[in-house]
């Protein structure tokens, strides 16, 4: 990545995509790469990324799929995000670190907002009032849901409340993520997530370099 913007320049990058798209692996690789360039990297994730937010994560991702209404779910994801922002993301950015987050507000826009279109307004109001911050760059890892679902289910993490929703749901999610590029063209970049891990990383790194060089 050359030229590098310098170790004290804060960068905030989110990694988004459907379940099984490989974004978590790519976020880890990007963290290692940027650390190798001398940056201090804060690699974090949602839901979670701070103590209280991780407690909310357990409420959200385990248990009966019908455990929460869609409205309650939006409130829980937003509460977790607020805690994550206050306790982890903002302090790291204030210290000039590079923050890489595995999911951020776009996941709520898509998982809760795009799949239940009537709820998108609530997602936006809560985001404006309680979060009010977007990443500098969002990488959207895109691949056919059939392939992503096979990978995701193979993981069998026990946190599968959303992953169990199946192909039709994941297809809707993919369309929702791709639509974000039209909505936020300055920030969102689609990364082709098909093929070998190294090739995908090369594409992700090219997007980061193009944005920050
Ligand atoms: P996780 O195990 O992190 O999945 P992945 O590794 O695929 O990112 O679980 C996160 C799940 O929560 C995932 O299915 C997406 C869902 N989710 C939402 O529905 N809304 C949100 O705002 C966020 C952050 C995640």
CSV table of C-alpha atoms and ligand atoms in Angstrom, one decimal:
chain,number,residue,atom,x,y,z
A,1,UNK,CA,0.0,0.0,0.0
A,2,UNK,CA,1.9,3.0,-1.2
A,3,UNK,CA,2.0,5.8,-0.4
A,4,UNK,CA,0.8,5.1,3.1
A,5,UNK,CA,-1.1,8.0,4.7
A,6,UNK,CA,1.1,7.8,7.8
A,7,UNK,CA,0.7,6.0,11.1
A,8,UNK,CA,-1.2,8.8,12.9
A,9,UNK,CA,-4.0,9.1,10.3
A,10,UNK,CA,-7.1,7.5,11.7
A,11,UNK,CA,-9.0,5.3,9.2
A,12,UNK,CA,-12.4,3.7,9.8
A,13,UNK,CA,-13.2,0.8,7.5
A,14,UNK,CA,-16.2,-1.5,7.7
A,15,UNK,CA,-16.4,-5.0,6.2
A,16,UNK,CA,-19.9,-6.0,5.1
A,17,UNK,CA,-21.6,-8.8,3.2
A,18,UNK,CA,-24.0,-11.7,3.5
A,19,UNK,CA,-23.3,-14.6,5.9
A,20,UNK,CA,-20.4,-16.8,4.6
A,21,UNK,CA,-19.1,-14.1,2.3
A,22,UNK,CA,-15.6,-14.4,3.8
A,23,UNK,CA,-15.4,-10.8,5.1
A,24,UNK,CA,-14.3,-11.9,8.6
A,25,UNK,CA,-11.3,-13.7,7.2
A,26,UNK,CA,-10.5,-10.7,5.0
A,27,UNK,CA,-10.8,-8.3,7.9
A,28,UNK,CA,-8.2,-10.3,9.8
A,29,UNK,CA,-5.9,-10.4,6.8
A,30,UNK,CA,-6.2,-6.7,6.3
A,31,UNK,CA,-5.5,-6.0,10.0
A,32,UNK,CA,-2.3,-8.1,9.8
A,33,UNK,CA,-1.3,-6.4,6.6
A,34,UNK,CA,-1.8,-2.8,7.9
A,35,UNK,CA,0.0,-3.7,11.2
A,36,UNK,CA,2.9,-4.9,9.0
A,37,UNK,CA,3.0,-1.3,7.6
A,38,UNK,CA,3.4,0.1,11.1
A,39,UNK,CA,-0.2,1.1,11.8
A,40,UNK,CA,-1.9,0.5,15.1
A,41,UNK,CA,-5.0,-1.5,14.1
A,42,UNK,CA,-8.2,-2.0,16.2
A,43,UNK,CA,-9.9,-5.0,14.7
A,44,UNK,CA,-13.4,-5.3,16.0
A,45,UNK,CA,-16.9,-6.7,15.1
A,46,UNK,CA,-20.6,-6.3,15.4
A,47,UNK,CA,-22.8,-7.1,17.1
A,48,UNK,CA,-20.2,-6.8,19.9
A,49,UNK,CA,-16.8,-5.2,20.1
A,50,UNK,CA,-17.2,-3.9,23.6
A,51,UNK,CA,-18.2,-5.6,26.9
A,52,UNK,CA,-21.8,-4.5,27.0
A,53,UNK,CA,-22.2,-4.9,23.2
A,54,UNK,CA,-20.9,-8.5,23.5
A,55,UNK,CA,-23.6,-9.2,26.1
A,56,UNK,CA,-26.2,-7.9,23.7
A,57,UNK,CA,-24.7,-10.0,21.0
A,58,UNK,CA,-25.5,-13.2,23.0
A,59,UNK,CA,-29.1,-12.0,23.3
A,60,UNK,CA,-29.4,-11.4,19.5
A,61,UNK,CA,-27.7,-14.4,18.0
A,62,UNK,CA,-28.7,-17.3,20.1
A,63,UNK,CA,-32.1,-18.8,20.8
A,64,UNK,CA,-35.4,-19.1,19.1
A,65,UNK,CA,-35.5,-17.3,15.7
A,66,UNK,CA,-38.8,-15.7,16.8
A,67,UNK,CA,-37.4,-14.5,20.1
A,68,UNK,CA,-37.5,-10.8,19.2
A,69,UNK,CA,-39.8,-8.8,17.0
A,70,UNK,CA,-38.1,-6.9,14.1
A,71,UNK,CA,-38.6,-3.6,16.0
A,72,UNK,CA,-37.0,-4.9,19.2
A,73,UNK,CA,-34.1,-6.3,17.1
A,74,UNK,CA,-33.4,-2.9,15.6
A,75,UNK,CA,-33.2,-1.4,19.1
A,76,UNK,CA,-30.9,-4.1,20.4
A,77,UNK,CA,-28.5,-3.8,17.4
A,78,UNK,CA,-28.5,0.0,17.8
A,79,UNK,CA,-27.8,-0.2,21.5
A,80,UNK,CA,-24.9,-2.6,20.9
A,81,UNK,CA,-23.6,-0.3,18.2
A,82,UNK,CA,-23.8,2.8,20.5
A,83,UNK,CA,-21.8,0.9,23.2
A,84,UNK,CA,-19.3,-0.3,20.6
A,85,UNK,CA,-18.8,3.3,19.2
A,86,UNK,CA,-18.4,4.9,22.7
A,87,UNK,CA,-16.1,2.3,24.2
A,88,UNK,CA,-14.1,1.0,21.3
A,89,UNK,CA,-14.3,2.7,18.0
A,90,UNK,CA,-14.3,6.4,18.9
A,91,UNK,CA,-11.4,6.1,21.4
A,92,UNK,CA,-9.3,4.2,18.8
A,93,UNK,CA,-10.0,6.8,16.1
A,94,UNK,CA,-9.2,9.6,18.6
A,95,UNK,CA,-5.9,7.9,19.2
A,96,UNK,CA,-5.2,7.9,15.4
A,97,UNK,CA,-5.6,4.2,15.0
A,98,UNK,CA,-7.0,2.3,12.1
A,99,UNK,CA,-10.4,0.7,13.0
A,100,UNK,CA,-11.5,-2.3,11.0
A,101,UNK,CA,-15.0,-3.5,11.9
A,102,UNK,CA,-16.6,-6.7,10.8
A,103,UNK,CA,-20.1,-5.2,10.2
A,104,UNK,CA,-21.4,-1.8,11.2
A,105,UNK,CA,-24.6,0.2,10.5
A,106,UNK,CA,-25.0,-1.1,6.9
A,107,UNK,CA,-25.8,-4.6,8.4
A,108,UNK,CA,-28.8,-3.1,10.2
A,109,UNK,CA,-29.8,-1.2,7.1
A,110,UNK,CA,-29.8,-4.4,5.1
A,111,UNK,CA,-30.7,-7.2,7.6
A,112,UNK,CA,-33.4,-5.3,9.3
A,113,UNK,CA,-34.2,-2.5,6.9
A,114,UNK,CA,-34.0,-4.0,3.4
A,115,UNK,CA,-35.6,-7.3,4.4
A,116,UNK,CA,-38.5,-5.4,6.0
A,117,UNK,CA,-38.7,-2.3,3.9
A,118,UNK,CA,-41.3,-0.6,6.2
A,119,UNK,CA,-38.7,-0.6,9.0
A,120,UNK,CA,-35.9,1.2,7.1
A,121,UNK,CA,-37.2,4.6,8.4
A,122,UNK,CA,-36.8,3.5,12.0
A,123,UNK,CA,-33.3,2.3,11.3
A,124,UNK,CA,-32.3,5.6,9.8
A,125,UNK,CA,-33.8,7.7,12.6
A,126,UNK,CA,-32.1,5.7,15.3
A,127,UNK,CA,-28.8,5.8,13.4
A,128,UNK,CA,-29.0,9.6,13.0
A,129,UNK,CA,-29.9,10.1,16.7
A,130,UNK,CA,-27.7,7.5,18.4
A,131,UNK,CA,-24.8,6.7,16.1
A,132,UNK,CA,-24.3,9.6,13.6
A,133,UNK,CA,-21.1,8.2,12.2
A,134,UNK,CA,-20.2,6.4,9.0
A,135,UNK,CA,-17.0,4.6,8.1
A,136,UNK,CA,-14.6,6.3,5.8
A,137,UNK,CA,-14.8,3.2,3.6
A,138,UNK,CA,-17.1,0.2,3.4
A,139,UNK,CA,-16.0,-2.9,1.6
A,140,UNK,CA,-19.0,-5.0,0.5
A,141,UNK,CA,-17.9,-8.6,-0.1
A,142,UNK,CA,-20.2,-9.9,-2.8
A,143,UNK,CA,-20.9,-13.5,-3.9
A,144,UNK,CA,-23.8,-15.7,-4.9
A,145,UNK,CA,-25.8,-16.7,-1.8
A,146,UNK,CA,-25.8,-20.4,-2.7
A,147,UNK,CA,-22.0,-20.6,-2.3
A,148,UNK,CA,-21.9,-18.3,0.7
A,149,UNK,CA,-24.6,-20.3,2.5
A,150,UNK,CA,-22.7,-23.5,2.0
A,151,UNK,CA,-19.6,-21.9,3.7
A,152,UNK,CA,-21.6,-20.3,6.5
A,153,UNK,CA,-23.5,-23.4,7.5
A,154,UNK,CA,-20.3,-25.4,7.4
A,155,UNK,CA,-19.0,-23.3,10.3
A,156,UNK,CA,-21.8,-24.4,12.7
A,157,UNK,CA,-20.9,-21.7,15.3
A,158,UNK,CA,-24.1,-22.0,17.3
A,159,UNK,CA,-24.8,-18.3,16.6
A,160,UNK,CA,-27.0,-19.1,13.6
A,161,UNK,CA,-30.3,-17.3,14.3
A,162,UNK,CA,-29.9,-15.3,11.0
A,163,UNK,CA,-28.0,-17.9,9.0
A,164,UNK,CA,-30.8,-20.4,9.3
A,165,UNK,CA,-33.2,-18.1,7.4
A,166,UNK,CA,-32.1,-19.7,4.1
A,167,UNK,CA,-31.5,-18.9,0.4
A,168,UNK,CA,-34.4,-16.5,-0.2
A,169,UNK,CA,-33.4,-14.4,2.7
A,170,UNK,CA,-29.7,-14.3,1.7
A,171,UNK,CA,-30.7,-13.4,-1.9
A,172,UNK,CA,-32.6,-10.4,-0.5
A,173,UNK,CA,-29.7,-9.5,1.7
A,174,UNK,CA,-27.3,-9.5,-1.3
A,175,UNK,CA,-29.6,-7.2,-3.2
A,176,UNK,CA,-29.8,-4.9,-0.2
A,177,UNK,CA,-26.0,-4.7,0.1
A,178,UNK,CA,-25.5,-4.0,-3.6
A,179,UNK,CA,-28.1,-1.2,-3.4
A,180,UNK,CA,-26.0,0.5,-0.7
A,181,UNK,CA,-23.5,1.4,-3.4
A,182,UNK,CA,-26.1,3.6,-5.1
A,183,UNK,CA,-27.1,5.1,-1.8
A,184,UNK,CA,-23.6,5.8,-0.5
A,185,UNK,CA,-21.4,5.9,-3.6
A,186,UNK,CA,-18.6,7.9,-1.9
A,187,UNK,CA,-18.1,5.3,0.8
A,188,UNK,CA,-19.2,1.9,-0.4
A,189,UNK,CA,-17.1,-0.3,-2.8
A,190,UNK,CA,-18.1,-3.8,-3.9
A,191,UNK,CA,-15.4,-6.5,-3.7
A,192,UNK,CA,-15.9,-9.6,-5.7
A,193,UNK,CA,-15.7,-12.3,-3.0
A,194,UNK,CA,-15.6,-15.3,-5.3
A,195,UNK,CA,-12.5,-17.3,-6.0
A,196,UNK,CA,-9.3,-17.9,-4.0
A,197,UNK,CA,-8.8,-16.1,-0.6
A,198,UNK,CA,-5.6,-14.4,-1.9
A,199,UNK,CA,-7.3,-13.1,-4.9
A,200,UNK,CA,-10.1,-11.6,-2.9
A,201,UNK,CA,-7.6,-10.0,-0.5
A,202,UNK,CA,-5.8,-8.5,-3.5
A,203,UNK,CA,-9.1,-6.8,-4.6
A,204,UNK,CA,-9.9,-5.6,-1.0
A,205,UNK,CA,-6.4,-4.1,-0.6
A,206,UNK,CA,-6.7,-2.4,-4.0
A,207,UNK,CA,-9.9,-0.7,-2.8
A,208,UNK,CA,-8.3,0.4,0.5
A,209,UNK,CA,-5.2,1.7,-1.4
A,210,UNK,CA,-7.4,3.6,-3.8
A,211,UNK,CA,-9.3,5.3,-1.0
A,212,UNK,CA,-6.4,6.2,1.3
A,213,UNK,CA,-3.4,6.7,-1.0
B,1,LIG,P1,-21.8,-13.2,13.0
B,1,LIG,O1,-21.5,-14.5,13.6
B,1,LIG,O2,-20.9,-12.0,13.2
B,1,LIG,O3,-22.0,-13.5,11.4
B,1,LIG,P2,-20.9,-13.1,10.3
B,1,LIG,O4,-19.6,-13.8,10.6
B,1,LIG,O5,-21.6,-13.7,9.0
B,1,LIG,O6,-20.8,-11.6,10.3
B,1,LIG,O7,-23.3,-12.8,13.3
B,1,LIG,C1,-23.8,-11.6,12.9
B,1,LIG,C2,-25.2,-11.9,12.5
B,1,LIG,O8,-26.1,-10.8,12.9
B,1,LIG,C3,-25.3,-12.0,11.0
B,1,LIG,O9,-26.2,-13.0,10.6
B,1,LIG,C4,-25.9,-10.7,10.6
B,1,LIG,C5,-26.7,-10.3,11.8
B,1,LIG,N1,-26.7,-8.8,12.0
B,1,LIG,C6,-28.0,-8.1,11.8
B,1,LIG,O10,-29.0,-8.7,11.5
B,1,LIG,N2,-28.0,-6.8,12.0
B,1,LIG,C7,-26.9,-6.0,12.4
B,1,LIG,O11,-27.0,-4.8,12.5
B,1,LIG,C8,-25.7,-6.7,12.6
B,1,LIG,C9,-24.5,-6.0,13.0
B,1,LIG,C10,-25.6,-8.1,12.4
